[in-house]
mmCIF file of C-alpha atoms in Angstrom:
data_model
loop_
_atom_site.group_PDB
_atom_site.id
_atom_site.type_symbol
_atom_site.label_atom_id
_atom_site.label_comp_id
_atom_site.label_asym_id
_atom_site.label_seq_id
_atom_site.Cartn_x
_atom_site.Cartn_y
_atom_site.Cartn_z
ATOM 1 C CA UNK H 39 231.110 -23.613 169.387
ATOM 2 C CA UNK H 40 235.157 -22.657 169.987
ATOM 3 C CA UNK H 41 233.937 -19.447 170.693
ATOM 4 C CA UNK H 42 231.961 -20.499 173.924
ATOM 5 C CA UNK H 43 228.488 -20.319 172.407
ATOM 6 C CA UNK H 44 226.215 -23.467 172.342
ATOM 7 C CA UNK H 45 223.389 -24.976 170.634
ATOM 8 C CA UNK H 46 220.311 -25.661 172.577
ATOM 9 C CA UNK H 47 218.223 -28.734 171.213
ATOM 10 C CA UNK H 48 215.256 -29.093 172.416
ATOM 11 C CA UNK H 49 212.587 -31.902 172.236
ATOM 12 C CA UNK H 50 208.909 -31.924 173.841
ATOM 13 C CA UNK H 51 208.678 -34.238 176.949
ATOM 14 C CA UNK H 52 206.048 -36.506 175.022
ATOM 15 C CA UNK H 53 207.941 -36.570 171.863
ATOM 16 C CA UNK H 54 211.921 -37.590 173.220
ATOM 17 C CA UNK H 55 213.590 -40.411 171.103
ATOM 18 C CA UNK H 56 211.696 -39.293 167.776
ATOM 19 C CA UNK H 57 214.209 -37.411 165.596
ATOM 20 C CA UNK H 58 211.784 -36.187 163.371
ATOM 21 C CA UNK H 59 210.705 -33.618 165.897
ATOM 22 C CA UNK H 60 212.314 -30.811 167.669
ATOM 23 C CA UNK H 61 214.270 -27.651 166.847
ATOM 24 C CA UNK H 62 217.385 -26.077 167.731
ATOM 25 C CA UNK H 63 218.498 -22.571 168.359
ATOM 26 C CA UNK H 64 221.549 -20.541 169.535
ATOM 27 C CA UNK H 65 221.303 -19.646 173.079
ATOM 28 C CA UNK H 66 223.676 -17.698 175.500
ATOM 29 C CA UNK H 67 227.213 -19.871 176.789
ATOM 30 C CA UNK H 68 225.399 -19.395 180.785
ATOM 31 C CA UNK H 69 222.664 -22.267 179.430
ATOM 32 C CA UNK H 70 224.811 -24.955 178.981
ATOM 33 C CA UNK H 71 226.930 -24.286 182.554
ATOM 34 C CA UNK H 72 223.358 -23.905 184.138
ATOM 35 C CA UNK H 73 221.420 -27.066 182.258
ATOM 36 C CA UNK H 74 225.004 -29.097 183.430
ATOM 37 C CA UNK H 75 224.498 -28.045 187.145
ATOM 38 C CA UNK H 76 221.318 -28.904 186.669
ATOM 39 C CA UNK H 77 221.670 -32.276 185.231
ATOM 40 C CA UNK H 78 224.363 -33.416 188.268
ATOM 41 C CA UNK H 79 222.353 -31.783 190.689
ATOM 42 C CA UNK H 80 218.921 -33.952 189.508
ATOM 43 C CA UNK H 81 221.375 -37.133 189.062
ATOM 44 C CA UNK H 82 224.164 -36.856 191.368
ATOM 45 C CA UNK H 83 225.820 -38.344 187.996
ATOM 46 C CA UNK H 84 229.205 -36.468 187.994
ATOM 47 C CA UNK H 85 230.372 -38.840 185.326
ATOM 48 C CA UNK H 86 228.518 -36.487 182.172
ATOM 49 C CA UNK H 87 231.714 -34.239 182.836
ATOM 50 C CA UNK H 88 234.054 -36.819 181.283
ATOM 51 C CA UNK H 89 231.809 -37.200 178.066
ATOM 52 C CA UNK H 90 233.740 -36.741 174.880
ATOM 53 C CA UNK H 91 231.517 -33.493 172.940
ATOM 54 C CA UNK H 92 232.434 -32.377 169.950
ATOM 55 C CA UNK H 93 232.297 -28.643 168.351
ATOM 56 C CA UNK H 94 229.089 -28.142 166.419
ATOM 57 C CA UNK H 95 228.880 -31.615 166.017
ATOM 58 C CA UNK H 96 232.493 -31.967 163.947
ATOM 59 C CA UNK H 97 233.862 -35.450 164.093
ATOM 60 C CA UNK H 98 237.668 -35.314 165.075
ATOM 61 C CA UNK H 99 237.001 -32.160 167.422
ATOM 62 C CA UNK H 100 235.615 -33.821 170.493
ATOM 63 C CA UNK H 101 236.903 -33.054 174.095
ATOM 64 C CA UNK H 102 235.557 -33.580 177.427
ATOM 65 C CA UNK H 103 232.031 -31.402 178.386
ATOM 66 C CA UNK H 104 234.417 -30.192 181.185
ATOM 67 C CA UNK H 105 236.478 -28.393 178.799
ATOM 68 C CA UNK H 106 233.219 -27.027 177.505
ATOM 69 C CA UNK H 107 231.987 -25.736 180.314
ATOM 70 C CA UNK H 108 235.442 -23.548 180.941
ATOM 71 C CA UNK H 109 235.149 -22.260 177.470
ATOM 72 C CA UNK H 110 231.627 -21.013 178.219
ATOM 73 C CA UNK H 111 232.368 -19.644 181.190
ATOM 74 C CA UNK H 112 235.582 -17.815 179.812
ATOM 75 C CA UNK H 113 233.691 -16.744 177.201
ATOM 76 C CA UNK H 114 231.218 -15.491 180.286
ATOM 77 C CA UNK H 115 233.487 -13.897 182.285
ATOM 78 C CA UNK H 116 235.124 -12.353 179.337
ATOM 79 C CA UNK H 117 232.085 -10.578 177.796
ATOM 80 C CA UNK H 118 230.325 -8.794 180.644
ATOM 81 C CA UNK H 119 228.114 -5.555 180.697
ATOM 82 C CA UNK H 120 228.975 -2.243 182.229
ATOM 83 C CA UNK H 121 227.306 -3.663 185.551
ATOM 84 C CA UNK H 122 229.750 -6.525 185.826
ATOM 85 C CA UNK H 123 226.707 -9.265 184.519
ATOM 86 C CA UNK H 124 226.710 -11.545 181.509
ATOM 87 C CA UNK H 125 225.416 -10.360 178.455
ATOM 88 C CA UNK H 126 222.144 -12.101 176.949
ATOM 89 C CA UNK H 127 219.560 -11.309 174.519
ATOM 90 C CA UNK H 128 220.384 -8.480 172.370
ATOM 91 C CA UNK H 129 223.620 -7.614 173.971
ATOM 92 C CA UNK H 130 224.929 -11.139 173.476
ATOM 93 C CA UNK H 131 223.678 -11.009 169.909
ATOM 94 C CA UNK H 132 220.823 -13.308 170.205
ATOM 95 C CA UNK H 133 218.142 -11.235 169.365
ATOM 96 C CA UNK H 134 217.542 -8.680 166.647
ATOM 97 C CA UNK H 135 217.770 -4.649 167.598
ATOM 98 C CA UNK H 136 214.039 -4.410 165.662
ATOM 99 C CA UNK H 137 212.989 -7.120 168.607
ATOM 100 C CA UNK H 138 214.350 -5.459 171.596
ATOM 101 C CA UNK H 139 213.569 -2.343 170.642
ATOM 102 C CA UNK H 140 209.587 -3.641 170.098
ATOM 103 C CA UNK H 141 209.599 -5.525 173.462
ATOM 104 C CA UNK H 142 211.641 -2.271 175.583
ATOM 105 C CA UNK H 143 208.747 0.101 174.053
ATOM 106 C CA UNK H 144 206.243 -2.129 175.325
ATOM 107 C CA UNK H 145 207.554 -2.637 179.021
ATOM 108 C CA UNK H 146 207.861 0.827 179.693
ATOM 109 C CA UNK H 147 204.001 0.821 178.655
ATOM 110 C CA UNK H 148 203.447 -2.088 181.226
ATOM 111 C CA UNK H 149 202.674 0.553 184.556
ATOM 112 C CA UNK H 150 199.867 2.143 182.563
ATOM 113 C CA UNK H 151 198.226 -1.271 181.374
ATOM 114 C CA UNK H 152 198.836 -2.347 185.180
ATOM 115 C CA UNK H 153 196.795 0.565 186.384
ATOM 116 C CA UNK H 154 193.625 -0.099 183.708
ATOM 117 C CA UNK H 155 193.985 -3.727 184.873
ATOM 118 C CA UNK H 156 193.506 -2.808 188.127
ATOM 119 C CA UNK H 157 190.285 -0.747 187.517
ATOM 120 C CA UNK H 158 188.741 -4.826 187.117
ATOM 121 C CA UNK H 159 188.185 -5.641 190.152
ATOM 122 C CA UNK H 160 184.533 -4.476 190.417
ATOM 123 C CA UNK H 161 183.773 -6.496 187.833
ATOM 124 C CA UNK H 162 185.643 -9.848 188.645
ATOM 125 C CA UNK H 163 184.609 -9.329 191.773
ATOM 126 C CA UNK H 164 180.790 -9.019 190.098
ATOM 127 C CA UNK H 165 181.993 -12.458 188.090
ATOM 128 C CA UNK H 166 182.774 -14.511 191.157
ATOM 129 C CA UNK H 167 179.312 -14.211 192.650
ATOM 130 C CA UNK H 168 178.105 -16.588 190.338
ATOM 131 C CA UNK H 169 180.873 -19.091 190.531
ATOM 132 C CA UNK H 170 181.732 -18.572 194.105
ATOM 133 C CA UNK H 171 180.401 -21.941 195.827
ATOM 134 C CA UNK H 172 181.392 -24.349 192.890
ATOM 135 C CA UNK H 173 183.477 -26.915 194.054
ATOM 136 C CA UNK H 174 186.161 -27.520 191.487
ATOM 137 C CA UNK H 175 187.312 -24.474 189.269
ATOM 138 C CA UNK H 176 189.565 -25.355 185.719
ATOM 139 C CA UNK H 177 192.056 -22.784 184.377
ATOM 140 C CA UNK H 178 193.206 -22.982 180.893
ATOM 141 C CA UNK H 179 195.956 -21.112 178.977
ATOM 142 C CA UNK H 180 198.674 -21.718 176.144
ATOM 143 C CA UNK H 181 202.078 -20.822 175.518
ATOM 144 C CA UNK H 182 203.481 -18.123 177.846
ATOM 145 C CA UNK H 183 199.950 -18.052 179.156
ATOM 146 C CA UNK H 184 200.255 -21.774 180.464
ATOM 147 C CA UNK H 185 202.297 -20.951 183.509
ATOM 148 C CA UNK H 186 199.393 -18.336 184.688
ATOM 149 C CA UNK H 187 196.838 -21.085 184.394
ATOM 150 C CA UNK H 188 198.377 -22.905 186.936
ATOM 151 C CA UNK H 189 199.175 -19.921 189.369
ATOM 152 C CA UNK H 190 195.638 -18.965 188.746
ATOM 153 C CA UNK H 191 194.480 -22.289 190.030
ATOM 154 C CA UNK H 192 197.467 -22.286 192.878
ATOM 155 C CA UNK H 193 195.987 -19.026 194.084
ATOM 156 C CA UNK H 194 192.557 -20.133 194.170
ATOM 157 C CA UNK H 195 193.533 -23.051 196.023
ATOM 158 C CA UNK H 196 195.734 -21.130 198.338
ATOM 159 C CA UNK H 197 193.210 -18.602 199.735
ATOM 160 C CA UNK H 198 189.619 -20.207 199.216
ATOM 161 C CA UNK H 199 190.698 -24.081 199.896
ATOM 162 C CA UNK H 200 189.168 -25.038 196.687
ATOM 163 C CA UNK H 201 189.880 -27.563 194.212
ATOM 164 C CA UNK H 202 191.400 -26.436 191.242
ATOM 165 C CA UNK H 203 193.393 -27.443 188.688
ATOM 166 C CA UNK H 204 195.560 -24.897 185.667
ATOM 167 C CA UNK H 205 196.016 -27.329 182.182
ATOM 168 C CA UNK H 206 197.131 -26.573 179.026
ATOM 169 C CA UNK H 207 194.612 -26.032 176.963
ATOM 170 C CA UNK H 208 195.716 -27.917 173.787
ATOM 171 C CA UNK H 209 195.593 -30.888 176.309
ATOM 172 C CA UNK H 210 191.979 -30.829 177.728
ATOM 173 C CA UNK H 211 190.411 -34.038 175.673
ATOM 174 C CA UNK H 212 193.719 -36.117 177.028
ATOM 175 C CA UNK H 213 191.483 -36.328 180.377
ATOM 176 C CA UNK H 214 190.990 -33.101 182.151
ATOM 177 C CA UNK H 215 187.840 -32.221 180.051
ATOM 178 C CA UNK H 216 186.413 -35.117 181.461
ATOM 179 C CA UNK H 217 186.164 -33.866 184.766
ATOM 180 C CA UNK H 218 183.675 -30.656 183.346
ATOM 181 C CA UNK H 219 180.060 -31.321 184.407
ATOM 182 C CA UNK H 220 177.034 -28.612 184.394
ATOM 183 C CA UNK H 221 178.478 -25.535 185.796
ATOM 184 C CA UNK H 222 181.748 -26.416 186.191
ATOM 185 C CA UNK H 223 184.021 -22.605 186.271
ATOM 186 C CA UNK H 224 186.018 -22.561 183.372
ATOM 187 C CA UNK H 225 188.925 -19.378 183.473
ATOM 188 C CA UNK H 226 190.295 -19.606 180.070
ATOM 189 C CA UNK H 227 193.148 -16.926 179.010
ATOM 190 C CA UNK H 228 193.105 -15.724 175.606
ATOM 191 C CA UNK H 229 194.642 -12.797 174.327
ATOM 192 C CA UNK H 230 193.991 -11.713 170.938
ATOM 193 C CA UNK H 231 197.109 -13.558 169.420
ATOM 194 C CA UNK H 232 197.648 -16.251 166.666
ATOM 195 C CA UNK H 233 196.561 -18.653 169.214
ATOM 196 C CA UNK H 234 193.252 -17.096 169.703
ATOM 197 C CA UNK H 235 191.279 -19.318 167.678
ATOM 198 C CA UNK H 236 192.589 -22.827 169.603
ATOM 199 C CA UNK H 237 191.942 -20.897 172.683
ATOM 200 C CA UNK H 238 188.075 -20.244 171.115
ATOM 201 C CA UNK H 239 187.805 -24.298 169.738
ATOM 202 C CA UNK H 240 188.704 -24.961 173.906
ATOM 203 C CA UNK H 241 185.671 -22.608 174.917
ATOM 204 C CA UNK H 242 183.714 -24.298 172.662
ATOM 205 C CA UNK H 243 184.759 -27.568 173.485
ATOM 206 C CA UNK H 244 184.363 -27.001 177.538
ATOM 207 C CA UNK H 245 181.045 -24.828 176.801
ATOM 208 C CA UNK H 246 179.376 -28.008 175.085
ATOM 209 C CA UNK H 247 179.962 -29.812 178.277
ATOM 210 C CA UNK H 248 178.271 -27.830 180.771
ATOM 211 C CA UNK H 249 180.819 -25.313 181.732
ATOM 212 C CA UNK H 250 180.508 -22.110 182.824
ATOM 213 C CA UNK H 251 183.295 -20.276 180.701
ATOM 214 C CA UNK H 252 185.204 -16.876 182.058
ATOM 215 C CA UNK H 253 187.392 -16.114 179.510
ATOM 216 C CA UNK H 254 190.324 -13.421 180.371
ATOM 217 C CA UNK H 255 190.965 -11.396 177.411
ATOM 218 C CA UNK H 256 190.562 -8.037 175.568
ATOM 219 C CA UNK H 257 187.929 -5.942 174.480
ATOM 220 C CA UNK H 258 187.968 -7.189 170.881
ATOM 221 C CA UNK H 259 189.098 -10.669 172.203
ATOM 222 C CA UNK H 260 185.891 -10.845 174.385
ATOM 223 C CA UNK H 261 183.749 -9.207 171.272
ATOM 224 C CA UNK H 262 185.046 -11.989 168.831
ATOM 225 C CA UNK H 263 184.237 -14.741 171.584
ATOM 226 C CA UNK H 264 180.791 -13.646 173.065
ATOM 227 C CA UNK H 265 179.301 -16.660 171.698
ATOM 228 C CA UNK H 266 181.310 -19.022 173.257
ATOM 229 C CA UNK H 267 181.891 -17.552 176.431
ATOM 230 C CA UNK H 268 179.320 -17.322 179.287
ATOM 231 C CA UNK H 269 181.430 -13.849 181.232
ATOM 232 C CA UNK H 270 184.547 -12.145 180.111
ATOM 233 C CA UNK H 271 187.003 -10.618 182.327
ATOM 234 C CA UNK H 272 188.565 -7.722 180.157
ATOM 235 C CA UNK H 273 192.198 -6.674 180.471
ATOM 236 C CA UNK H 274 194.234 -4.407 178.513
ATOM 237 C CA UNK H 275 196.202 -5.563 175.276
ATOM 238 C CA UNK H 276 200.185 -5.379 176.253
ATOM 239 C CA UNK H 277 201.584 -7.525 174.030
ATOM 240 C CA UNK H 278 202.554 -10.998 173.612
ATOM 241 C CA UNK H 279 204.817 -11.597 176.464
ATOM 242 C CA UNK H 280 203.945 -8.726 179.130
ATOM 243 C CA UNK H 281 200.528 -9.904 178.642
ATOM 244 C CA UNK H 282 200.239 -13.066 181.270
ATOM 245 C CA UNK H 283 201.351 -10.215 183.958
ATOM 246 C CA UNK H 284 198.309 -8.527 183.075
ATOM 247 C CA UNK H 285 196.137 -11.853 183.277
ATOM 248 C CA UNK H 286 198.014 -12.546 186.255
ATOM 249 C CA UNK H 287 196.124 -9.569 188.519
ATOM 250 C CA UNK H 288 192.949 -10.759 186.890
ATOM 251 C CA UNK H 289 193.036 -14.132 188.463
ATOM 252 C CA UNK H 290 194.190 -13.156 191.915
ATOM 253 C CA UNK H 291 191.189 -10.360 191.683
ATOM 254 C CA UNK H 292 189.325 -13.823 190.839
ATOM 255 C CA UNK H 293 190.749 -15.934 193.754
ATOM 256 C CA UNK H 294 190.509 -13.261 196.239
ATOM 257 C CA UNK H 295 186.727 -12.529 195.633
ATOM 258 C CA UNK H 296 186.597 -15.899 195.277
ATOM 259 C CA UNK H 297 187.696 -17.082 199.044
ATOM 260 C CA UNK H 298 186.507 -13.351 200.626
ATOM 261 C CA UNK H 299 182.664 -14.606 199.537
ATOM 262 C CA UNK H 300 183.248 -18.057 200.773
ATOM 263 C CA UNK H 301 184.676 -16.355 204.370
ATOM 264 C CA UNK H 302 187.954 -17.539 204.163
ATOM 265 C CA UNK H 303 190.335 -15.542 205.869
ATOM 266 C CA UNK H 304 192.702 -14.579 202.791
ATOM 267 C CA UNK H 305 195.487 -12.811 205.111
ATOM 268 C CA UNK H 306 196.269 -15.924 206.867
ATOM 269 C CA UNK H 307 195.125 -18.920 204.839
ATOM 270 C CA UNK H 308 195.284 -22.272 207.017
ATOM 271 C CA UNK H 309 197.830 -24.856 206.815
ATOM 272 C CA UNK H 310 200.247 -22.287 204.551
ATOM 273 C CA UNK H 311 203.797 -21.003 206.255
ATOM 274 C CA UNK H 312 205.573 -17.561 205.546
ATOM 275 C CA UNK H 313 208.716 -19.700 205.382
ATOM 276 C CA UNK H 314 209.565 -23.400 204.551
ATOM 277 C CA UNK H 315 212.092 -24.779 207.584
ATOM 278 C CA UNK H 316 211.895 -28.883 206.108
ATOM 279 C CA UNK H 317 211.779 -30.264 203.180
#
């Protein structure tokens, strides 16, 4: 836009080249000077700069992405906070004040839900001695939730030098549920959320096959599921996005019980470095 703001666009890896799905949405100037550097950085293609854009897509107003970029980053440098950074979110407009003020309430909540959470262990650590000496653990989680599936299995792998593998769990008959067999640890994260009910057709799904299901997830998550889950790991409700923190300490609980039952020596797991000197 001539003001420096840009539209994002966005289309699903598996779904690029078909117009009829995707969505847009306004997003703060720093995105498109970022997802550039990106792009030239990935391609070494320099040439993108020269690329005739126009403004919100008006024929007759097109001039080079370079031009872009030094209107967003005018528009940057122009509009920062009190502490000399760019303004996103709510101070850059893009979300309502009813949002932020929901999702501020609910962070400064986060250090009492952290200290419940960690009251778990005992009983993770209760979990694992079932599951302990499998030899390939699955982790399964949606939306923001998807990212702590794979750390979950990245941790596991890290400190007890078992297989394991974090999927989405929309995605488990594209392949991965193949791999279930009698017994096979299943960590499934499901809050109580409007996702819950996928997240319970996935139990069900992975259950039927001989897995062993742990599902991460509330008190009235774990209630609603108990007949589709074979041991729940219960964690405080924080809310929708401070929630996969919460999950997060459940799963290293798991991974460190986990490796300290299998004799692994979790301070100093083998082959790993403090610090990366080649690439």
């Amino acid at each position: 836009f001539p003001d420096g703001g840009c539209y994002h666009q966005y289309q699903p890896l598996t779904k690029r080249g078909n117009n009829d799905i995707g969505g847009g949405f306004n997003d703060d100037p720093c995105w498109l000077i970022f997802g550039t550097v990106a792009y030239i950085k990935e391609t070494g293609d320099f040439s993108i700069l020269s690329e005739q854009v126009p403004f919100d897509n008006q024929p007759g107003s097109e001039v080079s992405l370079f031009e872009h970029l030094k209107i967003s980053m005018n528009h940057v440098i122009n509009n920062l906070g009190p502490h000399k950074l760019p303004l996103i979110g709510r101070a850059n407009g893009n979300i309502s004040a009813t949002v932020f003020n929901k999702l501020y309430k609910e962070l400064l909540t986060l250090s009492k839900y952290m200290a419940e959470t960690v009251k778990i262990e005992y009983d993770v650590r209760h979990i694992t001695k079932k599951v302990y000496k499998a030899p390939h653990f699955l982790f399964l989680g949606r939306n923001v939730n998807f990212p702590i599936a794979l750390e979950g299995a990245l941790k596991l792998k890290e400190v007890s030098y078992r297989s394991a593998e974090g999927f989405a769990a929309g995605e488990i008959k594209h392949g991965p549920i193949s791999i279930i067999e009698k017994g096979t640890p299943t960590i499934v994260l499901m809050p109580p959320d409007e996702l819950f009910e996928k997240m319970l057709s996935a139990c069900q799904e992975c259950r039927a096959r001989g897995a062993f299901v742990i599902a991460v997830t509330t008190q009235e998550g774990a209630q609603k599921a108990k007949d589709c889950i074979d041991k729940a790991i219960v964690v405080p409700y924080a809310g929708e996005f401070l929630q996969p923190i919460l999950n997060v300490v459940a799963l290293q609980f798991f991974a460190y019980w986990t490796a300290k039952r299998l004799g692994c020596d979790i301070d100093q797991p083998r082959n790993l470095a403090k610090s990366v000197t080649v690439e």
